Amino acid sequence: MHIESSRKKISLFPTILYQFKINEYLIDELKEIILNEYKQWGNSNYISVSSDNQYKREDSCIKEISEILDNEILAILENMKVMRVSHYISGMWHNVSKEPYQHQQHTHPNSFLSGIIYINCPDGCGETIFTDPVSERKVFLPDLFDMNQENSRAFSIKPEKGLVTIFPSWLNHQVNNGTMKSTDLRISTAFNYNLHGNASQLNTARLEY
Amino acid sequence: MKDQEKKIEQSVIFGDCIWSQDINPNDTDIDNDNLIDYAYEVYRKESKVKKSNRLGFQSSSLPTPSQESDSRLKPLLTEVVSFAQSICYDQLYKNAEESGLIFGVDAWVNINQKYAYNQPHIHGGNTLLSLVYYAQTPENCGNFYLTREDSRVDLISRFKIDDFFPMAPQIHYKPTAGKLLATPGWVTHGVEQNLSDEDRISFAFNINLMQNNNNEPSEKEEQKVNTYAY
């Protein structure tokens, strides 16, 4: 058989994650704020607590981190060619957990882009696991002799201090338990972004006016 | 306009189902104490598999044909098969017997200790029904939950919808010892972390439909899923 051209591979409808790192000094400042406050956030007997909304705080490091996020989101939205009047951070909260906490699979409703900043990541802390959004693939799931980014139905991110991962808010994700020491704390900050705009200009189903 | 003229009619479309049955110990030979003994015996003697279970024990497939299965499990197996046949023959495949459809059953034990949980998953292959029987369910041992696949449920999940309204994005069931539940194998489900100090013990079953004689599973497939026809 004669092939007239080389084999092509076309990736359709990709799910894209964006990553960058924030300077350690900002992360250390934020970590100090969180460690001073997290015991007031909930039941100290439980193995995980979360803060309430933090993005309007005046602390300099939170302000500075918010500005960094605003700029990165701007670049991502430009890259995605999303029409809008503006974008804005609609939520930011901190999570502190001990072993063997598991954060169930979830999405971030009523947001366009969401993200995680890893603040404190002891050895063995639970990875963030994103799962395949294409439910139709479950119709036929053959065993795989080797897994990679194209054929896997889950993708894990190993937490790393200062690493930021931004993802579409509809993408299911979870954190499984890890193998940290019982005294270790896994700390992360999560955030949501949304869009302002006119319905006639936007393709998204989730808008705030 | 009179009140009766304003009545809104509602029909559920494209729904999935959950079927349940309370096992009355007086009506069957199922003995929960015996089943709990059997579960711990399996835990001590049999190999553990890693599937959706995290921190907890899931056994490999148990012998399920009536003549080989453990006497403590046999009454439950009989009930499970009868329950599944009722669902299939009465509701899903009313001509199943004439079509030569037969059942395959795969069974295993789950013991979730404190903090153990099961990740969201489906039961793949040709699993028509997934069943679970709860043998031991201490308070706060982790709810069984089912999740919708439609991504647009995000649009409604921000607002509180009654948990059992058909459009709810996720439904939680509090497990109760002595209850048998069945769902279609394709519905995504999981188990929350067990926050009790006691073990949560359940027996799970996959019901596979096969065509009698013409399309029997190959020997290899049979070994893999430990499937036997009833």
PDB file of C-alpha atoms in Angstrom, chain A:
ATOM      1  CA  MET A   1       0.000   0.000   0.000  1.00  0.00           C
ATOM      2  CA  HIS A   2       1.349   3.422  -0.901  1.00  0.00           C
ATOM      3  CA  ILE A   3       0.860   6.340   1.465  1.00  0.00           C
ATOM      4  CA  GLU A   4       1.127   9.678  -0.225  1.00  0.00           C
ATOM      5  CA  SER A   5       1.761  11.828   2.808  1.00  0.00           C
ATOM      6  CA  SER A   6       3.158  11.381   6.293  1.00  0.00           C
ATOM      7  CA  ARG A   7       0.757  10.423   9.064  1.00  0.00           C
ATOM      8  CA  LYS A   8      -1.105  13.313  10.675  1.00  0.00           C
ATOM      9  CA  LYS A   9      -2.477  13.498  14.159  1.00  0.00           C
ATOM     10  CA  ILE A  10      -5.134  16.099  14.960  1.00  0.00           C
ATOM     11  CA  SER A  11      -5.980  17.006  18.557  1.00  0.00           C
ATOM     12  CA  LEU A  12      -9.581  18.130  18.836  1.00  0.00           C
ATOM     13  CA  PHE A  13     -11.333  19.909  21.692  1.00  0.00           C
ATOM     14  CA  PRO A  14      -8.341  19.915  24.050  1.00  0.00           C
ATOM     15  CA  THR A  15      -8.608  20.537  27.786  1.00  0.00           C
ATOM     16  CA  ILE A  16      -5.821  22.966  28.656  1.00  0.00           C
ATOM     17  CA  LEU A  17      -4.171  23.595  32.025  1.00  0.00           C
ATOM     18  CA  TYR A  18      -1.929  26.638  32.502  1.00  0.00           C
ATOM     19  CA  GLN A  19       0.935  26.679  34.987  1.00  0.00           C
ATOM     20  CA  PHE A  20       3.442  29.194  36.347  1.00  0.00           C
ATOM     21  CA  LYS A  21       5.275  29.826  39.617  1.00  0.00           C
ATOM     22  CA  ILE A  22       4.956  32.655  42.134  1.00  0.00           C
ATOM     23  CA  ASN A  23       8.033  33.953  43.968  1.00  0.00           C
ATOM     24  CA  GLU A  24       8.807  32.097  47.189  1.00  0.00           C
ATOM     25  CA  TYR A  25       8.847  35.224  49.384  1.00  0.00           C
ATOM     26  CA  LEU A  26       5.170  35.906  48.595  1.00  0.00           C
ATOM     27  CA  ILE A  27       4.254  32.289  49.255  1.00  0.00           C
ATOM     28  CA  ASP A  28       6.104  32.365  52.598  1.00  0.00           C
ATOM     29  CA  GLU A  29       4.230  35.526  53.635  1.00  0.00           C
ATOM     30  CA  LEU A  30       0.897  33.972  52.718  1.00  0.00           C
ATOM     31  CA  LYS A  31       1.786  30.757  54.528  1.00  0.00           C
ATOM     32  CA  GLU A  32       2.479  32.732  57.691  1.00  0.00           C
ATOM     33  CA  ILE A  33      -0.931  34.438  57.493  1.00  0.00           C
ATOM     34  CA  ILE A  34      -2.660  31.078  56.983  1.00  0.00           C
ATOM     35  CA  LEU A  35      -0.805  29.350  59.818  1.00  0.00           C
ATOM     36  CA  ASN A  36      -1.738  32.179  62.180  1.00  0.00           C
ATOM     37  CA  GLU A  37      -5.425  31.946  61.311  1.00  0.00           C
ATOM     38  CA  TYR A  38      -6.422  28.415  60.236  1.00  0.00           C
ATOM     39  CA  LYS A  39      -7.280  27.143  63.710  1.00  0.00           C
ATOM     40  CA  GLN A  40     -10.156  29.621  63.831  1.00  0.00           C
ATOM     41  CA  TRP A  41     -11.708  28.406  60.573  1.00  0.00           C
ATOM     42  CA  GLY A  42     -13.541  25.352  61.828  1.00  0.00           C
ATOM     43  CA  ASN A  43     -13.557  22.275  63.948  1.00  0.00           C
ATOM     44  CA  SER A  44      -9.951  21.702  64.984  1.00  0.00           C
ATOM     45  CA  ASN A  45     -10.688  17.978  65.437  1.00  0.00           C
ATOM     46  CA  TYR A  46     -11.391  17.601  61.764  1.00  0.00           C
ATOM     47  CA  ILE A  47      -8.588  16.802  59.329  1.00  0.00           C
ATOM     48  CA  SER A  48      -9.303  19.615  56.902  1.00  0.00           C
ATOM     49  CA  VAL A  49     -10.438  23.243  57.196  1.00  0.00           C
ATOM     50  CA  SER A  50     -11.060  26.015  54.678  1.00  0.00           C
ATOM     51  CA  SER A  51     -11.174  29.779  55.090  1.00  0.00           C
ATOM     52  CA  ASP A  52     -13.983  32.003  53.895  1.00  0.00           C
ATOM     53  CA  ASN A  53     -13.497  34.366  50.962  1.00  0.00           C
ATOM     54  CA  GLN A  54     -10.113  36.139  51.125  1.00  0.00           C
ATOM     55  CA  TYR A  55      -9.681  38.116  47.925  1.00  0.00           C
ATOM     56  CA  LYS A  56     -10.799  41.455  49.311  1.00  0.00           C
ATOM     57  CA  ARG A  57      -8.197  41.432  52.090  1.00  0.00           C
ATOM     58  CA  GLU A  58      -5.736  44.274  52.378  1.00  0.00           C
ATOM     59  CA  ASP A  59      -2.668  42.169  53.254  1.00  0.00           C
ATOM     60  CA  SER A  60       0.080  43.191  50.872  1.00  0.00           C
ATOM     61  CA  CYS A  61       1.009  39.667  49.812  1.00  0.00           C
ATOM     62  CA  ILE A  62      -2.636  38.738  49.029  1.00  0.00           C
ATOM     63  CA  LYS A  63      -2.990  41.959  47.009  1.00  0.00           C
ATOM     64  CA  GLU A  64       0.216  41.252  45.155  1.00  0.00           C
ATOM     65  CA  ILE A  65      -0.761  37.646  44.440  1.00  0.00           C
ATOM     66  CA  SER A  66      -4.182  38.810  43.199  1.00  0.00           C
ATOM     67  CA  GLU A  67      -2.486  41.213  40.779  1.00  0.00           C
ATOM     68  CA  ILE A  68      -0.261  38.407  39.475  1.00  0.00           C
ATOM     69  CA  LEU A  69      -3.322  36.211  38.967  1.00  0.00           C
ATOM     70  CA  ASP A  70      -5.218  39.030  37.209  1.00  0.00           C
ATOM     71  CA  ASN A  71      -2.380  39.449  34.723  1.00  0.00           C
ATOM     72  CA  GLU A  72      -2.036  35.728  34.048  1.00  0.00           C
ATOM     73  CA  ILE A  73      -5.788  35.312  33.589  1.00  0.00           C
ATOM     74  CA  LEU A  74      -5.739  38.255  31.182  1.00  0.00           C
ATOM     75  CA  ALA A  75      -3.060  36.525  29.106  1.00  0.00           C
ATOM     76  CA  ILE A  76      -4.977  33.234  29.151  1.00  0.00           C
ATOM     77  CA  LEU A  77      -8.240  34.883  28.114  1.00  0.00           C
ATOM     78  CA  GLU A  78      -6.450  36.654  25.280  1.00  0.00           C
ATOM     79  CA  ASN A  79      -4.926  33.343  24.229  1.00  0.00           C
ATOM     80  CA  MET A  80      -8.399  31.765  24.329  1.00  0.00           C
ATOM     81  CA  LYS A  81      -9.784  34.749  22.388  1.00  0.00           C
ATOM     82  CA  VAL A  82     -12.643  35.166  24.836  1.00  0.00           C
ATOM     83  CA  MET A  83     -14.865  38.216  24.170  1.00  0.00           C
ATOM     84  CA  ARG A  84     -15.734  40.075  27.350  1.00  0.00           C
ATOM     85  CA  VAL A  85     -16.037  43.501  28.927  1.00  0.00           C
ATOM     86  CA  SER A  86     -13.821  42.465  31.842  1.00  0.00           C
ATOM     87  CA  HIS A  87     -12.798  39.546  34.003  1.00  0.00           C
ATOM     88  CA  TYR A  88     -12.723  39.462  37.775  1.00  0.00           C
ATOM     89  CA  ILE A  89     -11.743  37.242  40.663  1.00  0.00           C
ATOM     90  CA  SER A  90     -14.949  35.980  42.257  1.00  0.00           C
ATOM     91  CA  GLY A  91     -13.506  33.916  45.069  1.00  0.00           C
ATOM     92  CA  MET A  92     -10.296  32.993  46.845  1.00  0.00           C
ATOM     93  CA  TRP A  93      -9.954  30.679  49.829  1.00  0.00           C
ATOM     94  CA  HIS A  94      -7.287  28.673  51.660  1.00  0.00           C
ATOM     95  CA  ASN A  95      -7.334  24.944  52.451  1.00  0.00           C
ATOM     96  CA  VAL A  96      -5.343  23.265  55.220  1.00  0.00           C
ATOM     97  CA  SER A  97      -5.430  19.493  55.605  1.00  0.00           C
ATOM     98  CA  LYS A  98      -3.766  16.639  57.411  1.00  0.00           C
ATOM     99  CA  GLU A  99      -3.521  12.961  56.503  1.00  0.00           C
ATOM    100  CA  PRO A 100      -5.498  11.066  55.439  1.00  0.00           C
ATOM    101  CA  TYR A 101      -7.847  13.752  54.134  1.00  0.00           C
ATOM    102  CA  GLN A 102      -9.487  13.266  50.764  1.00  0.00           C
ATOM    103  CA  HIS A 103     -11.213  16.093  48.905  1.00  0.00           C
ATOM    104  CA  GLN A 104     -14.011  14.580  46.856  1.00  0.00           C
ATOM    105  CA  GLN A 105     -14.262  15.100  43.130  1.00  0.00           C
ATOM    106  CA  HIS A 106     -15.886  18.438  42.277  1.00  0.00           C
ATOM    107  CA  THR A 107     -16.064  21.337  39.832  1.00  0.00           C
ATOM    108  CA  HIS A 108     -16.325  25.085  40.501  1.00  0.00           C
ATOM    109  CA  PRO A 109     -19.808  26.091  39.337  1.00  0.00           C
ATOM    110  CA  ASN A 110     -20.572  29.575  38.114  1.00  0.00           C
ATOM    111  CA  SER A 111     -16.961  30.377  37.250  1.00  0.00           C
ATOM    112  CA  PHE A 112     -15.050  30.428  34.000  1.00  0.00           C
ATOM    113  CA  LEU A 113     -11.489  29.697  35.114  1.00  0.00           C
ATOM    114  CA  SER A 114     -10.288  28.359  38.466  1.00  0.00           C
ATOM    115  CA  GLY A 115      -6.898  27.721  39.941  1.00  0.00           C
ATOM    116  CA  ILE A 116      -4.806  26.350  42.774  1.00  0.00           C
ATOM    117  CA  ILE A 117      -1.709  27.869  44.385  1.00  0.00           C
ATOM    118  CA  TYR A 118       0.358  25.353  46.357  1.00  0.00           C
ATOM    119  CA  ILE A 119       1.618  26.969  49.559  1.00  0.00           C
ATOM    120  CA  ASN A 120       2.979  24.153  51.720  1.00  0.00           C
ATOM    121  CA  CYS A 121       3.682  20.764  50.198  1.00  0.00           C
ATOM    122  CA  PRO A 122       5.361  18.286  52.540  1.00  0.00           C
ATOM    123  CA  ASP A 123       6.724  15.040  51.090  1.00  0.00           C
ATOM    124  CA  GLY A 124       3.907  12.663  50.269  1.00  0.00           C
ATOM    125  CA  CYS A 125       1.117  15.247  50.284  1.00  0.00           C
ATOM    126  CA  GLY A 126      -1.906  14.344  48.170  1.00  0.00           C
ATOM    127  CA  GLU A 127      -1.744  15.124  44.454  1.00  0.00           C
ATOM    128  CA  THR A 128      -4.454  17.050  42.605  1.00  0.00           C
ATOM    129  CA  ILE A 129      -6.123  14.690  40.158  1.00  0.00           C
ATOM    130  CA  PHE A 130      -8.016  15.989  37.138  1.00  0.00           C
ATOM    131  CA  THR A 131     -10.370  13.553  35.440  1.00  0.00           C
ATOM    132  CA  ASP A 132     -11.433  13.087  31.840  1.00  0.00           C
ATOM    133  CA  PRO A 133     -14.345  15.387  30.968  1.00  0.00           C
ATOM    134  CA  VAL A 134     -15.421  13.274  27.983  1.00  0.00           C
ATOM    135  CA  SER A 135     -17.988  10.978  29.536  1.00  0.00           C
ATOM    136  CA  GLU A 136     -18.669   9.327  26.167  1.00  0.00           C
ATOM    137  CA  ARG A 137     -15.287   7.585  26.462  1.00  0.00           C
ATOM    138  CA  LYS A 138     -16.754   5.369  29.177  1.00  0.00           C
ATOM    139  CA  VAL A 139     -18.722   3.553  26.493  1.00  0.00           C
ATOM    140  CA  PHE A 140     -15.621   1.490  25.764  1.00  0.00           C
ATOM    141  CA  LEU A 141     -12.598   1.466  28.056  1.00  0.00           C
ATOM    142  CA  PRO A 142      -9.940  -0.966  26.863  1.00  0.00           C
ATOM    143  CA  ASP A 143      -7.008  -1.865  29.099  1.00  0.00           C
ATOM    144  CA  LEU A 144      -3.911   0.158  28.209  1.00  0.00           C
ATOM    145  CA  PHE A 145      -0.396  -1.275  28.046  1.00  0.00           C
ATOM    146  CA  ASP A 146       1.111   2.164  28.582  1.00  0.00           C
ATOM    147  CA  MET A 147      -0.561   5.348  29.813  1.00  0.00           C
ATOM    148  CA  ASN A 148       0.248   8.827  28.597  1.00  0.00           C
ATOM    149  CA  GLN A 149      -1.285  12.293  28.399  1.00  0.00           C
ATOM    150  CA  GLU A 150      -3.357  11.343  25.358  1.00  0.00           C
ATOM    151  CA  ASN A 151      -4.918   8.112  26.506  1.00  0.00           C
ATOM    152  CA  SER A 152      -5.215   8.504  30.305  1.00  0.00           C
ATOM    153  CA  ARG A 153      -8.509   9.274  31.932  1.00  0.00           C
ATOM    154  CA  ALA A 154      -6.874  11.049  34.877  1.00  0.00           C
ATOM    155  CA  PHE A 155      -3.943  13.439  35.230  1.00  0.00           C
ATOM    156  CA  SER A 156      -2.145  14.139  38.521  1.00  0.00           C
ATOM    157  CA  ILE A 157      -0.250  17.234  39.559  1.00  0.00           C
ATOM    158  CA  LYS A 158       2.321  16.874  42.272  1.00  0.00           C
ATOM    159  CA  PRO A 159       2.066  19.927  44.551  1.00  0.00           C
ATOM    160  CA  GLU A 160       5.142  22.141  44.519  1.00  0.00           C
ATOM    161  CA  LYS A 161       5.606  25.298  46.582  1.00  0.00           C
ATOM    162  CA  GLY A 162       4.588  28.385  44.574  1.00  0.00           C
ATOM    163  CA  LEU A 163       3.200  26.403  41.618  1.00  0.00           C
ATOM    164  CA  VAL A 164      -0.053  27.776  40.217  1.00  0.00           C
ATOM    165  CA  THR A 165      -2.319  25.619  38.050  1.00  0.00           C
ATOM    166  CA  ILE A 166      -5.225  27.265  36.226  1.00  0.00           C
ATOM    167  CA  PHE A 167      -7.940  25.108  34.656  1.00  0.00           C
ATOM    168  CA  PRO A 168     -11.435  25.406  33.165  1.00  0.00           C
ATOM    169  CA  SER A 169     -13.843  25.597  36.111  1.00  0.00           C
ATOM    170  CA  TRP A 170     -15.957  22.766  34.715  1.00  0.00           C
ATOM    171  CA  LEU A 171     -13.064  20.294  34.872  1.00  0.00           C
ATOM    172  CA  ASN A 172     -13.602  17.660  37.562  1.00  0.00           C
ATOM    173  CA  HIS A 173     -10.783  17.366  40.074  1.00  0.00           C
ATOM    174  CA  GLN A 174     -10.090  15.893  43.489  1.00  0.00           C
ATOM    175  CA  VAL A 175      -7.311  15.381  46.031  1.00  0.00           C
ATOM    176  CA  ASN A 176      -6.692  11.885  47.309  1.00  0.00           C
ATOM    177  CA  ASN A 177      -5.019  11.107  50.597  1.00  0.00           C
ATOM    178  CA  GLY A 178      -1.216  11.023  50.560  1.00  0.00           C
ATOM    179  CA  THR A 179       1.495   9.714  52.821  1.00  0.00           C
ATOM    180  CA  MET A 180       2.517  12.848  54.792  1.00  0.00           C
ATOM    181  CA  LYS A 181       3.597  12.553  58.423  1.00  0.00           C
ATOM    182  CA  SER A 182       0.741  12.993  60.888  1.00  0.00           C
ATOM    183  CA  THR A 183       2.088  16.404  61.964  1.00  0.00           C
ATOM    184  CA  ASP A 184       2.438  17.754  58.409  1.00  0.00           C
ATOM    185  CA  LEU A 185       0.013  20.240  56.880  1.00  0.00           C
ATOM    186  CA  ARG A 186      -0.842  20.456  53.192  1.00  0.00           C
ATOM    187  CA  ILE A 187      -1.763  24.083  52.409  1.00  0.00           C
ATOM    188  CA  SER A 188      -3.205  25.431  49.199  1.00  0.00           C
ATOM    189  CA  THR A 189      -5.109  28.485  48.018  1.00  0.00           C
ATOM    190  CA  ALA A 190      -7.894  28.154  45.470  1.00  0.00           C
ATOM    191  CA  PHE A 191      -9.507  30.860  43.348  1.00  0.00           C
ATOM    192  CA  ASN A 192     -12.245  31.422  40.770  1.00  0.00           C
ATOM    193  CA  TYR A 193     -12.485  33.913  37.932  1.00  0.00           C
ATOM    194  CA  ASN A 194     -15.582  35.027  36.096  1.00  0.00           C
ATOM    195  CA  LEU A 195     -16.442  37.325  33.204  1.00  0.00           C
ATOM    196  CA  HIS A 196     -18.449  40.512  32.759  1.00  0.00           C
ATOM    197  CA  GLY A 197     -20.040  41.062  29.390  1.00  0.00           C
ATOM    198  CA  ASN A 198     -23.134  41.193  27.236  1.00  0.00           C
ATOM    199  CA  ALA A 199     -24.872  37.932  26.471  1.00  0.00           C
ATOM    200  CA  SER A 200     -24.841  38.729  22.770  1.00  0.00           C
ATOM    201  CA  GLN A 201     -21.071  38.995  22.823  1.00  0.00           C
ATOM    202  CA  LEU A 202     -20.285  35.861  24.764  1.00  0.00           C
ATOM    203  CA  ASN A 203     -20.558  32.164  24.120  1.00  0.00           C
ATOM    204  CA  THR A 204     -20.463  31.079  27.726  1.00  0.00           C
ATOM    205  CA  ALA A 205     -23.553  29.862  29.523  1.00  0.00           C
ATOM    206  CA  ARG A 206     -22.414  31.308  32.842  1.00  0.00           C
ATOM    207  CA  LEU A 207     -22.574  35.076  33.052  1.00  0.00           C
ATOM    208  CA  GLU A 208     -23.063  37.639  35.707  1.00  0.00           C
ATOM    209  CA  TYR A 209     -24.438  41.032  34.704  1.00  0.00           C
TER     210      TYR A 209
END
